[in-house]
PDB file of C-alpha atoms in Angstrom:
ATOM      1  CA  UNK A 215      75.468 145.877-130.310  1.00  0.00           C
ATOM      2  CA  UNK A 216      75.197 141.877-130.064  1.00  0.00           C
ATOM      3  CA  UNK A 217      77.511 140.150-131.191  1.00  0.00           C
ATOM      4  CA  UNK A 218      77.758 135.750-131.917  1.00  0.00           C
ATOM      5  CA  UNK A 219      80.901 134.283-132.800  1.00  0.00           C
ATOM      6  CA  UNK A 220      81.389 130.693-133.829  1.00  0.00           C
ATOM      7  CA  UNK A 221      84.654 129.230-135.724  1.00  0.00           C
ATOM      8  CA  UNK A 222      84.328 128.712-139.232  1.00  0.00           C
ATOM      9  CA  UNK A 223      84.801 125.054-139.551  1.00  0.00           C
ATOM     10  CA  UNK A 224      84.454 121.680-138.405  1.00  0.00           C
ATOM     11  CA  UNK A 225      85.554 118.046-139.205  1.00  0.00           C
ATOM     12  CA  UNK A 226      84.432 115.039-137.473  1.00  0.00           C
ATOM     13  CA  UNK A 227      84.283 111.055-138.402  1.00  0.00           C
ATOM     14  CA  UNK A 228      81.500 109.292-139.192  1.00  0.00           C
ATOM     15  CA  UNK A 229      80.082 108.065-135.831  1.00  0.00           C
ATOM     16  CA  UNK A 230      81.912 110.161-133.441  1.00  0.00           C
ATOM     17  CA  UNK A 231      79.767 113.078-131.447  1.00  0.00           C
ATOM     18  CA  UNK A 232      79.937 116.493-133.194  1.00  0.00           C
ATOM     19  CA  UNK A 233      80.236 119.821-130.860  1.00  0.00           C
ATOM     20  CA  UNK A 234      79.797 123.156-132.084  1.00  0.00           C
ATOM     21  CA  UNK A 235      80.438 125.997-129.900  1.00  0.00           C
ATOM     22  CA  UNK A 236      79.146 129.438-130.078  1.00  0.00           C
ATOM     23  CA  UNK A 237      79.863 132.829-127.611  1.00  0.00           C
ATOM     24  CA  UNK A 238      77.495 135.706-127.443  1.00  0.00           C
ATOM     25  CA  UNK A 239      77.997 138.992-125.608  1.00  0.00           C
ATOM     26  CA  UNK A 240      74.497 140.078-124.671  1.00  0.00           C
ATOM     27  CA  UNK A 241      73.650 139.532-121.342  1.00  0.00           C
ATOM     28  CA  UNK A 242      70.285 139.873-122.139  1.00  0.00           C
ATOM     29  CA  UNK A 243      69.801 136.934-124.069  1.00  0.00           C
ATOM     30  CA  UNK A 244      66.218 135.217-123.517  1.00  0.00           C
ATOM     31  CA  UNK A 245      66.352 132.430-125.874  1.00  0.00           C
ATOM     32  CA  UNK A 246      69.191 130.702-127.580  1.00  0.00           C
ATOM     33  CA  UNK A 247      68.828 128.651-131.410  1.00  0.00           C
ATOM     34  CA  UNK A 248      70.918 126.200-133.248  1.00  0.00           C
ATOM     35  CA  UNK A 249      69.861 126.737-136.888  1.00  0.00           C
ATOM     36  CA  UNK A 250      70.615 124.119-140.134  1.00  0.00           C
ATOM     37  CA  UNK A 251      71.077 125.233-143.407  1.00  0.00           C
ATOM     38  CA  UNK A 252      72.354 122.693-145.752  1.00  0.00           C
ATOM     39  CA  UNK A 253      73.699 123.842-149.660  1.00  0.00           C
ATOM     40  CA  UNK A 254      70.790 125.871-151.672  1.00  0.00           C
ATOM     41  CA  UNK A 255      68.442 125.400-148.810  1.00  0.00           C
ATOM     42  CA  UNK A 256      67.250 128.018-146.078  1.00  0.00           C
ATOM     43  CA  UNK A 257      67.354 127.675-142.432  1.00  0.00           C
ATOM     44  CA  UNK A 258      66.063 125.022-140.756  1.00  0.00           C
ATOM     45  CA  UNK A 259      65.514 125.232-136.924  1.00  0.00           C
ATOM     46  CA  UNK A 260      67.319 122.105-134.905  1.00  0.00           C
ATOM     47  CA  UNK A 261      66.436 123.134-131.658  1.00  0.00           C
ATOM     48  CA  UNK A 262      66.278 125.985-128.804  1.00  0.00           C
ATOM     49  CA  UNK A 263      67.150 127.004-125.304  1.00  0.00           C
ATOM     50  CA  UNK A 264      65.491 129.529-123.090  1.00  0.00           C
ATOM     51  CA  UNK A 265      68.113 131.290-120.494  1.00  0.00           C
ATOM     52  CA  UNK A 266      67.511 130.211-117.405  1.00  0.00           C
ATOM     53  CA  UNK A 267      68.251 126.342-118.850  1.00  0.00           C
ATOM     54  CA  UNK A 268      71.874 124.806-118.701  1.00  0.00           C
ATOM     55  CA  UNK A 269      71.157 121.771-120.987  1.00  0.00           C
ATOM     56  CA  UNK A 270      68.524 120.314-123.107  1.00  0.00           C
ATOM     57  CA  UNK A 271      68.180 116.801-124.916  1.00  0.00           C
ATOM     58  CA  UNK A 272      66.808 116.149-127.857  1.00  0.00           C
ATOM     59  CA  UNK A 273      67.134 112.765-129.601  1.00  0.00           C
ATOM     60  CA  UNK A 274      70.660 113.172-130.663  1.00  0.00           C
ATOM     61  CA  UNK A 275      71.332 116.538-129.981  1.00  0.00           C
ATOM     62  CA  UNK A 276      72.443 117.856-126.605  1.00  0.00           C
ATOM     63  CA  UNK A 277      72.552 121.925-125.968  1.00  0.00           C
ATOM     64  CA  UNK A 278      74.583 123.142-122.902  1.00  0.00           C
ATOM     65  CA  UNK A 279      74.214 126.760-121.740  1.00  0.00           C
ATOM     66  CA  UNK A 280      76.948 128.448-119.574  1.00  0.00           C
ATOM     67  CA  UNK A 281      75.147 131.828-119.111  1.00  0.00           C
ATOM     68  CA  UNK A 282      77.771 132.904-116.901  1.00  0.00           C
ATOM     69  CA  UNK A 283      80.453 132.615-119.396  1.00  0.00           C
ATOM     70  CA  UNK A 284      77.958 133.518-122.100  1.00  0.00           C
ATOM     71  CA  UNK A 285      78.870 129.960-124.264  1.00  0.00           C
ATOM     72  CA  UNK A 286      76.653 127.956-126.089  1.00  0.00           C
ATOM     73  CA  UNK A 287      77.432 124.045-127.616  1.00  0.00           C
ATOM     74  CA  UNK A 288      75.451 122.072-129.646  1.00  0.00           C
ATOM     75  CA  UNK A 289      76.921 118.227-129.436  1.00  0.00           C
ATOM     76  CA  UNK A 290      75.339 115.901-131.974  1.00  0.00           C
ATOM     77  CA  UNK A 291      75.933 112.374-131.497  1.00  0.00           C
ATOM     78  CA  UNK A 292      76.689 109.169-133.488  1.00  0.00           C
ATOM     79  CA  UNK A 293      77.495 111.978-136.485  1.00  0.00           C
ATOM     80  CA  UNK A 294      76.115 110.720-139.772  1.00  0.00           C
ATOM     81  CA  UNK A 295      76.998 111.928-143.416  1.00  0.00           C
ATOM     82  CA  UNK A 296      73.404 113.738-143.228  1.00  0.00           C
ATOM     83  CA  UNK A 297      74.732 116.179-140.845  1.00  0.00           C
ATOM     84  CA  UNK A 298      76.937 117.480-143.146  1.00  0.00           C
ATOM     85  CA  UNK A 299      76.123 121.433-143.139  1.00  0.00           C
ATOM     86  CA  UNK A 300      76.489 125.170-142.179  1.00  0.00           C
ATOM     87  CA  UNK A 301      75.265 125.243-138.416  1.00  0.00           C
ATOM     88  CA  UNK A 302      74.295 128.788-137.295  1.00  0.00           C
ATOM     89  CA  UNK A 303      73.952 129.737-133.405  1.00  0.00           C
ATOM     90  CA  UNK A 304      71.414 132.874-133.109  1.00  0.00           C
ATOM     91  CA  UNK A 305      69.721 134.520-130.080  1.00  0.00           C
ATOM     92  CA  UNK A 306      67.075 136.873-129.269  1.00  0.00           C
ATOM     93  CA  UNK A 307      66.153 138.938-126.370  1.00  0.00           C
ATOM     94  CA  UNK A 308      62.831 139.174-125.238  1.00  0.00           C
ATOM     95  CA  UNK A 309      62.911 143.497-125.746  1.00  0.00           C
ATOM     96  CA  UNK A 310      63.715 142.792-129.251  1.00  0.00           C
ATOM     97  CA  UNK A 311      63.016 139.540-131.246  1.00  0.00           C
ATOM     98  CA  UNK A 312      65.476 140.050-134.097  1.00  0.00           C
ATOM     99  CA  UNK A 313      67.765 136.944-134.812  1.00  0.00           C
ATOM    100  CA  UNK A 314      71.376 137.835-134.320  1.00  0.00           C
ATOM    101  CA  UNK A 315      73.047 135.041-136.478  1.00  0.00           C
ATOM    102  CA  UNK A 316      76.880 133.633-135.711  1.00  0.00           C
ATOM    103  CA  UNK A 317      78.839 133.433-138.715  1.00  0.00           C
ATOM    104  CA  UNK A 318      78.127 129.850-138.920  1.00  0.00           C
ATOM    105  CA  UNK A 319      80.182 126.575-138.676  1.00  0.00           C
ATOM    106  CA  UNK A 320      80.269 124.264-141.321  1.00  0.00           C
ATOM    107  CA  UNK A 321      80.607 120.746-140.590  1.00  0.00           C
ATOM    108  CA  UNK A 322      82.117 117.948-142.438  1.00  0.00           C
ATOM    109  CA  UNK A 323      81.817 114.403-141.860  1.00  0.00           C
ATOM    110  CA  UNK A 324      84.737 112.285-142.425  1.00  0.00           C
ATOM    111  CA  UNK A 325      84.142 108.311-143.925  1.00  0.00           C
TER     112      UNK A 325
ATOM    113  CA  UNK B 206      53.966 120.815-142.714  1.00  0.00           C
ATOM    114  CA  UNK B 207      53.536 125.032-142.657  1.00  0.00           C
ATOM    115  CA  UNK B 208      55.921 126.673-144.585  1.00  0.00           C
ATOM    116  CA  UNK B 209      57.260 130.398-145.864  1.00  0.00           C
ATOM    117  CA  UNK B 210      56.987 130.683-149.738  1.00  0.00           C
ATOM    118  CA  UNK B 211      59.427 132.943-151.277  1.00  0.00           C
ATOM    119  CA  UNK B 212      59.420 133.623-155.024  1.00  0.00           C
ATOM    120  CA  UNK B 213      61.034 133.635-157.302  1.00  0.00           C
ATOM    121  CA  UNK B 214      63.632 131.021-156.426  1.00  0.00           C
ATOM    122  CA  UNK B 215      66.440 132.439-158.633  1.00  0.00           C
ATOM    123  CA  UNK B 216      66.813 135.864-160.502  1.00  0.00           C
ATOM    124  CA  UNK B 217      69.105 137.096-163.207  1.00  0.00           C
ATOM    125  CA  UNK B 218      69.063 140.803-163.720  1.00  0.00           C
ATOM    126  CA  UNK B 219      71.160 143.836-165.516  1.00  0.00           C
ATOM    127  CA  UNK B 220      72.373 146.526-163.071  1.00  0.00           C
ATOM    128  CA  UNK B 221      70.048 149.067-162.814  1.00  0.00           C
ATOM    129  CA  UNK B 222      66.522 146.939-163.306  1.00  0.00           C
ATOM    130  CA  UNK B 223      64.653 147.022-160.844  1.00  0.00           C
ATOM    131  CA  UNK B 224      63.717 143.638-158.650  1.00  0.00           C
ATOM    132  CA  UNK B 225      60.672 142.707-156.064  1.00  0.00           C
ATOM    133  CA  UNK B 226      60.827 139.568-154.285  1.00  0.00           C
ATOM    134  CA  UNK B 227      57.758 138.009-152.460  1.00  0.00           C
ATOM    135  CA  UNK B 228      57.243 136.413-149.585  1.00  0.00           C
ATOM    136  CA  UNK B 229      54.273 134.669-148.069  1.00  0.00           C
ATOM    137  CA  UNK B 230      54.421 133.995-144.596  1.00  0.00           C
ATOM    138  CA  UNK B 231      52.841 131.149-142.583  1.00  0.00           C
ATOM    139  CA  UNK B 232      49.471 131.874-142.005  1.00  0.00           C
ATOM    140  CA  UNK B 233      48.502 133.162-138.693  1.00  0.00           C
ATOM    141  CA  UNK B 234      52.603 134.757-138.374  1.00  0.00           C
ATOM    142  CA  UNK B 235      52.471 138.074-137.309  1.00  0.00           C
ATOM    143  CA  UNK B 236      56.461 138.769-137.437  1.00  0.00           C
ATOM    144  CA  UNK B 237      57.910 138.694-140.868  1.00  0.00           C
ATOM    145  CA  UNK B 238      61.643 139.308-141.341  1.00  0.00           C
ATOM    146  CA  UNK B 239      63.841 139.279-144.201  1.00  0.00           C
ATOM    147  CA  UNK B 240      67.522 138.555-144.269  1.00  0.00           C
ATOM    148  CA  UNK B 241      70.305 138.917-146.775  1.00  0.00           C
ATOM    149  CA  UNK B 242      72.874 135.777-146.669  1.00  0.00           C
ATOM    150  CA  UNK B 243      76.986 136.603-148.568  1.00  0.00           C
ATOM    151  CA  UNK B 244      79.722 134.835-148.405  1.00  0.00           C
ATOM    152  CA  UNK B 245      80.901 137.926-146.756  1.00  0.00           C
ATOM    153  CA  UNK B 246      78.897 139.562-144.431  1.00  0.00           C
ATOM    154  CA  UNK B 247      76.951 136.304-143.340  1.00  0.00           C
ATOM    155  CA  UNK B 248      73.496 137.065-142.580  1.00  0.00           C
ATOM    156  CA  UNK B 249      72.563 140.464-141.808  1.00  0.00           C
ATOM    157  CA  UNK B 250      69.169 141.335-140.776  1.00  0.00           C
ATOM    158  CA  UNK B 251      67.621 144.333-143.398  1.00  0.00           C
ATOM    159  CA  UNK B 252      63.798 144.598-142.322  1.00  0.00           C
ATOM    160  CA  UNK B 253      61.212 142.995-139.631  1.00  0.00           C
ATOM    161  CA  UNK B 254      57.528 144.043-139.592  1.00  0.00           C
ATOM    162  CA  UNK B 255      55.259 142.849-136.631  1.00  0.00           C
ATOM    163  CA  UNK B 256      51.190 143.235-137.614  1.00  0.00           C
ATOM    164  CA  UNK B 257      52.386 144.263-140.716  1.00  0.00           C
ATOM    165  CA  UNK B 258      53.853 147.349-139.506  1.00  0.00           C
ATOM    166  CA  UNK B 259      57.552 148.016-140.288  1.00  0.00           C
ATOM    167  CA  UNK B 260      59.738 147.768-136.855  1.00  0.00           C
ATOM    168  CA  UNK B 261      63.135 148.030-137.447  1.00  0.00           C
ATOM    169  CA  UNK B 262      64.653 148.701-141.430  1.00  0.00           C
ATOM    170  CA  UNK B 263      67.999 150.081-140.073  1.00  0.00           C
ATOM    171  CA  UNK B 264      69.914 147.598-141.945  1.00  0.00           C
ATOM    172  CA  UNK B 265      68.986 148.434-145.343  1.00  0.00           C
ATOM    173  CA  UNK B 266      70.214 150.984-147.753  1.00  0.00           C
ATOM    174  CA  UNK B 267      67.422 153.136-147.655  1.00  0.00           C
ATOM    175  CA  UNK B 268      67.697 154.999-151.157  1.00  0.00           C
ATOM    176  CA  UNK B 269      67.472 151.707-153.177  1.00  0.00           C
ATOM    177  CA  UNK B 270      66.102 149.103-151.051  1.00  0.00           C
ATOM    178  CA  UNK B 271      62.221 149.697-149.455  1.00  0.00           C
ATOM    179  CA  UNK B 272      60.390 146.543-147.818  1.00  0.00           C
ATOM    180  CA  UNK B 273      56.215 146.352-147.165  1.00  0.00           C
ATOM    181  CA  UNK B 274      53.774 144.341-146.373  1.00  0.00           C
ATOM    182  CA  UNK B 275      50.750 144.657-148.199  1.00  0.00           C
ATOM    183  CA  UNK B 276      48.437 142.285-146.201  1.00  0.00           C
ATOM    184  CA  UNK B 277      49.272 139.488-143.907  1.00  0.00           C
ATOM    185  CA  UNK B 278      49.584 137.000-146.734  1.00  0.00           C
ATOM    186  CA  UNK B 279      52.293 139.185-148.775  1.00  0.00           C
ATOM    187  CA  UNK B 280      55.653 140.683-147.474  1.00  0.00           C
ATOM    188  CA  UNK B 281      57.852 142.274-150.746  1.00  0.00           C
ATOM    189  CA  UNK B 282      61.300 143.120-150.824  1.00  0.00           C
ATOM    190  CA  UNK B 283      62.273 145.880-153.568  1.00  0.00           C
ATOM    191  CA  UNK B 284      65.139 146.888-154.907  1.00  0.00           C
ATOM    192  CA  UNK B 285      65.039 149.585-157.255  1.00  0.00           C
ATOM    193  CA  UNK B 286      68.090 150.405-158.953  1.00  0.00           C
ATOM    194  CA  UNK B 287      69.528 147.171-158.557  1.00  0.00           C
ATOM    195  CA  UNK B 288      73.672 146.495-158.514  1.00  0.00           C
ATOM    196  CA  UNK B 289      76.182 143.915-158.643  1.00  0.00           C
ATOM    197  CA  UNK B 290      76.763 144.344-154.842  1.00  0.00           C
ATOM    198  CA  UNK B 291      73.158 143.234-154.394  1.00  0.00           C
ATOM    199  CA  UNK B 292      73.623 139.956-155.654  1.00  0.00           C
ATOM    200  CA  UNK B 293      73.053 137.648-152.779  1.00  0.00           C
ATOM    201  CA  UNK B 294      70.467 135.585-151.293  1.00  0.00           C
ATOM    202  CA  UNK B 295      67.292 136.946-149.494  1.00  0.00           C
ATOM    203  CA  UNK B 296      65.224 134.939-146.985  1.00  0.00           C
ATOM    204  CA  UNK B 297      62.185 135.940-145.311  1.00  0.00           C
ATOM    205  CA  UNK B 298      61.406 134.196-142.415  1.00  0.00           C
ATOM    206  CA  UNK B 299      58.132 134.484-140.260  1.00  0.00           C
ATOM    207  CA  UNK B 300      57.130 133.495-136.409  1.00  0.00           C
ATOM    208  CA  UNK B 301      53.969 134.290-134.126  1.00  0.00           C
ATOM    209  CA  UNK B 302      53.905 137.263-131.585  1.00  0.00           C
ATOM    210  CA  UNK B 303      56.872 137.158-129.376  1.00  0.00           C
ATOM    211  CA  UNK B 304      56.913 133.358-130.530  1.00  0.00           C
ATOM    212  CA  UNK B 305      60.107 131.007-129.884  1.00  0.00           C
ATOM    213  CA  UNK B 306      62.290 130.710-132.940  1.00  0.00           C
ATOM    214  CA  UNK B 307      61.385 130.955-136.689  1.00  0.00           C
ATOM    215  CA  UNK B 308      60.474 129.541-139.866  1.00  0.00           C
ATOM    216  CA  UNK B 309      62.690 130.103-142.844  1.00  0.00           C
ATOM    217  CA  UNK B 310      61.612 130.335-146.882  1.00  0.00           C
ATOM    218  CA  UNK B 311      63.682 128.736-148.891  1.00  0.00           C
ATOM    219  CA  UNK B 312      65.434 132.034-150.353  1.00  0.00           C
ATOM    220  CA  UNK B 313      65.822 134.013-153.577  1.00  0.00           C
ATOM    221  CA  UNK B 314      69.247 134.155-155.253  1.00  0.00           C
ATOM    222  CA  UNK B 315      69.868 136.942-156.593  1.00  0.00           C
ATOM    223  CA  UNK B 316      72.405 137.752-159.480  1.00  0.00           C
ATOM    224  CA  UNK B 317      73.330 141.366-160.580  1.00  0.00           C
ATOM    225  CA  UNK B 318      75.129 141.314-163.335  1.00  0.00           C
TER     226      UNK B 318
END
């Protein structure tokens, strides 16, 4: 079946650019998330990438696509204390729209 | 902004009771799923309905746990009888047909004791 792996955790300063990486082993990926959840709350969607894309902006956060490698990143710049959370990669293939989740990497900011 | 309710919030419950949590999907959603979040298993997928009919359930323990969708406006989770190894939380989430990501409730903790 699919699998998403991410590493467990993250720690970046206050300022610097975050990147969050995430490798999935189905080939038939259509679309790509980056999913939010921050403590007691439920998951928010940040932002998406269909498969035949290899990057997309939005405001501070930049998602690269190596399909080839099957490797996803989520980069979020000028990292503020808000950011602090569990960030989940998930995809979905167009035969089948289930969310496979990551295991989710949590993210600490740093003063 | 649209949003999926989920209720209750937080439950308590002996082993054995049973429990039904409810969902309420964003109106005009036709997929409804519903996900179970632990520390150790992460989130595993247990049912997904699309029109209301059930599509995939292969993820949940069939002789306690059953999953329907009344109408559109109601998706319930059941658990019937409950146990410690339950305890968790459960989110529904719901999207349009074939739609591009989806929108998460908030979640239901849920404590077996």
């Amino acid at each position: 079946g699919e699998d998403v792996e991410q590493s467990l955790f993250l720690s970046v300063r206050e300022g610097d650019s975050s990147v969050i990486n995430c490798t999935y082993t189905d080939s038939s990926s259509t679309y790509l998330y980056w999913y939010k959840q921050e403590p007691g709350a439920g998951l928010q969607l940040l932002t998406y990438i269909f498969s035949n894309m290899d990057m997309k902006q939005d405001q501070r956060l930049t998602v690269l696509l190596n399909k080839k490698d099957k490797h996803l990143s989520l980069r979020i710049a000028d990292t503020q204390t808000g950011d602090s959370a569990i960030y989940f990669c998930a995809e979905t293939n167009f035969g089948n729209e289930k969310l496979t989740f990551g295991t989710g990497t949590r993210l600490t900011i740093i003063p | 902004d649209a949003r999926v309710t989920q209720t209750p919030r937080h439950k308590v419950t002996e082993m054995g009771q049973e429990v039904t949590m409810r969902c309420q999907p964003i109106l005009g959603h036709n997929t409804v799923f519903w996900y179970r979040q632990t520390m150790m298993q992460g989130l595993e997928l247990l049912a997904y309905f699309r029109n209301r009919a059930p599509l995939d359930d292969s993820g949940m323990p069939k002789d306690r746990f059953s999953a329907e969708m009344p109408d559109a406006t109601l998706a319930t989770l059941k658990i019937q009888p409950s146990e410690p190894r339950d305890s968790a939380v459960y989110f529904c989430a719901s999207g349009p047909d074939r739609g591009v990501g989806y929108t998460f409730g908030s979640g239901t903790r849920l404590t077996v004791v």
